[in-house]
Amino acid sequence: MSLELVSQTKSFGGWHKQYNHQSSALGVTMRFAIYLPPQAQSGEKVPVVYWLSGLTCTDENFMQKAGAQRVAAELGIAIVAPDTSPRGDNVANDEGYDLGQGAGFYVNATEAPWSEHYRMYDYIVEELPSLIEATFPVSSKRAIAGHSMGGHGALMISLRNPGRYTSVSAFSPISNPVSCPWGRKAFTAYLGSDESSWQQYDTTVLLRNNPVHLPTRVDQGLADDFLAEQLQPEKLAEAAAESGYPLQLEQHEGYDHSYYFIASFIEDQLRFHQRYLLAE
Amino acid sequence: MSLELVSQTKSFGGWHKQYNHQSSALGVTMRFAIYLPPQAQSGEKVPVVYWLSGLTCTDENFMQKAGAQRVAAELGIAIVAPDTSPRGDNVANDEGYDLGQGAGFYVNATEAPWSEHYRMYDYIVEELPSLIEATFPVSSKRAIAGHSMGGHGALMISLRNPGRYTSVSAFSPISNPVSCPWGRKAFTAYLGSDESSWQQYDTTVLLRNNPVHLPTRVDQGLADDFLAEQLQPEKLAEAAAESGYPLQLEQHEGYDHSYYFIASFIEDQLRFHQRYLLAE
């Protein structure tokens, strides 16, 4: 599990670093970014928020646009931002922005040609945290968050792995992928046409049936162009109400799907996670 | 002077908007972005910081990456981010990233083919503020700031226009363009080979001879790859020391030329401007 440092620069007194590594889950070289707050320099082990990005993103979008480092530096939290899919000339792809490279949907693909490399679920749940915890001065306290496709990923992964994360949050998540165009297209390609195999990756389905309750916050802009067709937070809210799940859904007038929205509320999400990450 | 709204979204309780307008100074359609803080919604006239970006940038880089809106919302300051050159199929260009479109250098070009459209000095000093002040709920209190090529632009413009700005700041400015490769290439193209015509656009030259002293802050990362060859802040510091100019030069170990650096210190620069913008 050797790491190649791609770039590093100081940010809010801590360090932003990018690394390449050979992923065994994905069978390709993957890049990720990590923000290490100032507290990590003194050897203190800091908790980690894993950030899963949306369609077309790499490790860079969140790190460059969310303004999270300021808050992470204050709170003493590391942030890890992986890429959103395997990449490379030998990796299956599609002309659409919403399938293939940049659109891994955080599932383990079972259908050819995707099944060879598209195992983002295993990468995010197992391989990446093992690597991070073996390499950097971080504790095993983890939270998970994400945006849009990554919001789906964060919620779905937290629901499937009780005990692994202290808390979960999402901006503008794809709440019910089995019933929206983005999700149906991706799941058909990656998982095949038998929809019963899709349920394990659907946040609304999982949340309705989940016996383990995790602190969960979702922020949604009400001027988001994808709100009604793709995101459907009302599905999530209904499922949470039915099952008594502790979902804190914050809706924001005038905000859209962009990083201007994320930047406006990332401090609230990080402070939300802090309550659980820093508890003993 | 009609404006076409290109996009708008809420950001930290205020509004981020992009507009197109026909520029008489440049003879092309120009796009700019404005951040209007929450205070502007109640009709209060807010002061404005003009932000001049660096090579290759548009109105978007600063707005997406600097995290300035949070502080501007708190302080009640609007921010205007223009593009860095005229653009379009009929506008002269060059294959290099450091000349032509995206590289206007904030001068009025006198040499063909550039002189037809490249009049960024007039655009920034006269046309854009007139448009902004006629259109938005802003006062005539102005500050100016920028990064790299835009740091040169902000400092140079403030020095040439006493009384027009309350204060000026820059990140990683090209301090002495007449003596660095970026500046010499651009000035040769835009202004011709007679170097005497370059002096009017050189911050170090202007600062050494300027009788009017303006509050001036410069932040420079010491891990900046362009530091020695292109930026040369020591030239600015020497000229300021010689002439008694009130230059506050802040140097930062470990920070590079990127927006990770700008984001880390934009709050300090905006609070610096606030002291002068909000004084009566």
mmCIF file of N, CA, C and O in Angstrom, chain A residues 142 207 222:
data_model
loop_
_atom_site.group_PDB
_atom_site.id
_atom_site.type_symbol
_atom_site.label_atom_id
_atom_site.label_comp_id
_atom_site.label_asym_id
_atom_site.label_seq_id
_atom_site.Cartn_x
_atom_site.Cartn_y
_atom_site.Cartn_z
ATOM 1 N N ARG A 142 -14.856 7.985 12.588
ATOM 2 C CA ARG A 142 -15.138 8.365 11.206
ATOM 3 C C ARG A 142 -16.546 8.905 11.073
ATOM 4 O O ARG A 142 -17.484 8.366 11.663
ATOM 5 N N LEU A 207 -33.152 3.017 4.720
ATOM 6 C CA LEU A 207 -33.503 3.812 5.894
ATOM 7 C C LEU A 207 -34.838 3.354 6.485
ATOM 8 O O LEU A 207 -35.016 3.313 7.698
ATOM 9 N N LEU A 222 -33.764 24.681 -2.142
ATOM 10 C CA LEU A 222 -35.095 24.611 -2.773
ATOM 11 C C LEU A 222 -35.115 25.220 -4.175
ATOM 12 O O LEU A 222 -36.109 25.122 -4.878
#
